[in-house]
mmCIF file of C-alpha atoms in Angstrom:
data_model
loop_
_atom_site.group_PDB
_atom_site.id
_atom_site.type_symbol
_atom_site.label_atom_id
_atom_site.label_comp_id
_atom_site.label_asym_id
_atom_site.label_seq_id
_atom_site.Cartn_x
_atom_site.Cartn_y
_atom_site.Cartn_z
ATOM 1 C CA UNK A 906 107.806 183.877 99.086
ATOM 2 C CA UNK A 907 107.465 180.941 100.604
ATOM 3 C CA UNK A 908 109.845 178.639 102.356
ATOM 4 C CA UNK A 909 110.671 175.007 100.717
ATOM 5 C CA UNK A 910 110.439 172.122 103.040
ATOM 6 C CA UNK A 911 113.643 170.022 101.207
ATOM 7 C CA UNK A 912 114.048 166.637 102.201
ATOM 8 C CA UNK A 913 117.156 165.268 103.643
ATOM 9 C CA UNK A 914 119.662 163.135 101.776
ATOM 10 C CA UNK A 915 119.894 159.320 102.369
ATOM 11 C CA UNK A 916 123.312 157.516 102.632
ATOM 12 C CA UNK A 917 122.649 156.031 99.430
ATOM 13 C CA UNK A 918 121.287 159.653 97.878
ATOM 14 C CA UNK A 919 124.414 161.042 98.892
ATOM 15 C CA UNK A 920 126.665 158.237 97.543
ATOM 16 C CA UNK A 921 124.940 158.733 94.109
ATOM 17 C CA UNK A 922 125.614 162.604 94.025
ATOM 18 C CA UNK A 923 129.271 162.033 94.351
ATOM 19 C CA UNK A 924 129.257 159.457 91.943
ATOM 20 C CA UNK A 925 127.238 162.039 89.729
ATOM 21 C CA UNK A 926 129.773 164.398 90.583
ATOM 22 C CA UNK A 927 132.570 162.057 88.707
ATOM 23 C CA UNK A 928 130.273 161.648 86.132
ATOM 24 C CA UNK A 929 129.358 165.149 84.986
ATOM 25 C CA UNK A 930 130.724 167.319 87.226
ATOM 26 C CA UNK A 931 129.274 170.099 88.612
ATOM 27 C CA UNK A 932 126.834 170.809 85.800
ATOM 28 C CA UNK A 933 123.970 170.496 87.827
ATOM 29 C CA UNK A 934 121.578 170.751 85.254
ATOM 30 C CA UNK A 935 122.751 167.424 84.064
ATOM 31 C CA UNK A 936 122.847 166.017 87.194
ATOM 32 C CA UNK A 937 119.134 167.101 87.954
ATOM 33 C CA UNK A 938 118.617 164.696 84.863
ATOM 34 C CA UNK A 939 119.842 161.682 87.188
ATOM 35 C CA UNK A 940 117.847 162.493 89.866
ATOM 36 C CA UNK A 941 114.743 162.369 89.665
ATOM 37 C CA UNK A 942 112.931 163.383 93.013
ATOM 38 C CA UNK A 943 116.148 166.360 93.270
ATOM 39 C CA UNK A 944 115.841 170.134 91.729
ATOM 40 C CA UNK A 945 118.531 171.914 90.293
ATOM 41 C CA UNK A 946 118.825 173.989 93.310
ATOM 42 C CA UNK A 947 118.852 171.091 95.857
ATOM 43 C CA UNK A 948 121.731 169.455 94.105
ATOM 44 C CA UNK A 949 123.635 172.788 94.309
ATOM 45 C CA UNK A 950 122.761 173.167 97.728
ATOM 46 C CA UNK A 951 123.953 169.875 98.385
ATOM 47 C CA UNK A 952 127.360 170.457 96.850
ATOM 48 C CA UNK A 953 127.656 173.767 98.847
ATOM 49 C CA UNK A 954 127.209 171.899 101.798
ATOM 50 C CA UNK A 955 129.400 168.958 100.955
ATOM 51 C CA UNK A 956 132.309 170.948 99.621
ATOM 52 C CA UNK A 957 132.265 172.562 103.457
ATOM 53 C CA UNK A 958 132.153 168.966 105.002
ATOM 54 C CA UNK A 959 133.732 167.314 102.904
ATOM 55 C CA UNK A 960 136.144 169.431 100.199
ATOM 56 C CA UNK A 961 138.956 166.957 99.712
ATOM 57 C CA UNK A 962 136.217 164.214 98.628
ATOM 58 C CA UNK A 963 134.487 166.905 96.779
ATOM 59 C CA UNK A 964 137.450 167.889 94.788
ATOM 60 C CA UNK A 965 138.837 164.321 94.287
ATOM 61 C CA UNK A 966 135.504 163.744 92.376
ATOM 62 C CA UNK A 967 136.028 166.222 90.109
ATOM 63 C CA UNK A 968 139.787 165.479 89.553
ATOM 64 C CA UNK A 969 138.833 162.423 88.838
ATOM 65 C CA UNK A 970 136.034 163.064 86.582
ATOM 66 C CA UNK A 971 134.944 159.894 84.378
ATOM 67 C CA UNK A 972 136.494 156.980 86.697
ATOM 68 C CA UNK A 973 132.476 155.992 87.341
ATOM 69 C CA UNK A 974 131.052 156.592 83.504
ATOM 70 C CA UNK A 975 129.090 154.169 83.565
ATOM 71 C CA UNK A 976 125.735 155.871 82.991
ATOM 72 C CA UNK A 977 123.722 153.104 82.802
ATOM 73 C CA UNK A 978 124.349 151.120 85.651
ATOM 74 C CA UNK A 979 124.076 154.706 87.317
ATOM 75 C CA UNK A 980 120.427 155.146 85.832
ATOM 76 C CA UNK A 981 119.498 151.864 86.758
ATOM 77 C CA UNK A 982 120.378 152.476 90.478
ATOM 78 C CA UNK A 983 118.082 155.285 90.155
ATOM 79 C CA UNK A 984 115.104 152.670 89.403
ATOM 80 C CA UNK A 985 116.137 151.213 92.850
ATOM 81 C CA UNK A 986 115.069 154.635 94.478
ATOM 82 C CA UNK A 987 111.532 153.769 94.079
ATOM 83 C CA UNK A 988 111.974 150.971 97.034
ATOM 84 C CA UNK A 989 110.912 152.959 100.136
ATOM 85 C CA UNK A 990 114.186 154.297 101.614
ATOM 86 C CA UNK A 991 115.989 153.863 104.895
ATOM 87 C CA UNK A 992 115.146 156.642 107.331
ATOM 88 C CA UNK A 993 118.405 158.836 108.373
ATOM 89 C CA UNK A 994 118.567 159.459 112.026
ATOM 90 C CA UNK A 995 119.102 163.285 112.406
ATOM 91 C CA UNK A 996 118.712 165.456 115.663
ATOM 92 C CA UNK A 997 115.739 167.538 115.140
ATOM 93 C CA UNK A 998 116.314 171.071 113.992
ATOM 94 C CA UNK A 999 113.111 172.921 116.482
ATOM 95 C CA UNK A 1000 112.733 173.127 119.692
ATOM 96 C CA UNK A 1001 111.086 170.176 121.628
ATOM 97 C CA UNK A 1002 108.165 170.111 122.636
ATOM 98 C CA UNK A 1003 108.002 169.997 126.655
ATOM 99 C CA UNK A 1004 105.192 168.055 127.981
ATOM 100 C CA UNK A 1005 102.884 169.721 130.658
ATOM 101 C CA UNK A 1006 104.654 166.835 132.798
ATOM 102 C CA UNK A 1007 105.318 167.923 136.645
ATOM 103 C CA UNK A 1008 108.029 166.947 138.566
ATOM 104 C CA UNK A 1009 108.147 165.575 142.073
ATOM 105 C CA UNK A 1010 107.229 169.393 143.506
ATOM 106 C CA UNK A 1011 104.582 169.570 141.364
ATOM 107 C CA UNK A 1012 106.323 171.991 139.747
ATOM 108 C CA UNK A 1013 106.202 172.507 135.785
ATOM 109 C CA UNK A 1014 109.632 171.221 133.936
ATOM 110 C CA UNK A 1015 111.676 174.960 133.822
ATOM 111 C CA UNK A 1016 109.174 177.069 135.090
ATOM 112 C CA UNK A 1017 108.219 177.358 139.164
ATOM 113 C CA UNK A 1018 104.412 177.300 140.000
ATOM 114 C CA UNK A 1019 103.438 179.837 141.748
ATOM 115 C CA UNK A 1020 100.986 178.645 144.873
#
């Protein structure tokens, strides 16, 4: 099987999930409805990972399911997705890359060179 690259989530992404969240819940099927570049399983993922983070705004959305039922203005937030998004700044999750730079000793950065 193969692994699924999954893009991260923007401020603004991430804003409209928990608004989604008032909105239907977590019925994630609906919600995958009012996303359109998300899958089912990303949005699930998402509220896995957000309930760990952040469970009292998690559960406060679904207390207070409704308050933000305004589907349409919702949807037509979603037509605003198509403007190219602001990138997220986010450590990266590999290892760098060391360059074959060599310091002062002409040594290699970590390893010793043997003479």
């Amino acid at each position: 099987s193969k692994k699924r690259k999954y893009n991260d989530w923007s401020e603004r992404e991430t804003f409209r999930f928990y608004r989604a969240l008032s909105i239907v819940g977590s019925d994630f099927s609906m919600m995958e409805s009012l996303f359109k570049r998300r899958t089912r399983h990303e949005l699930k993922l998402k509220f896995k990972k957000e309930e760990k983070m952040n469970g009292s705004l998690v559960d406060k959305c679904l207390s207070q399911r409704g308050q933000y039922a305004d589907l349409k203005q919702f949807m037509d937030e979603e037509s605003d997705e198509d403007l190219p998004e602001e990138k997220v700044d986010r450590p990266g999750r590999g290892r760098r890359k060391q360059g074959g730079k060599l310091s002062k000793r002409g040594e290699a950065r970590g390893r010793k060179v043997n003479n």
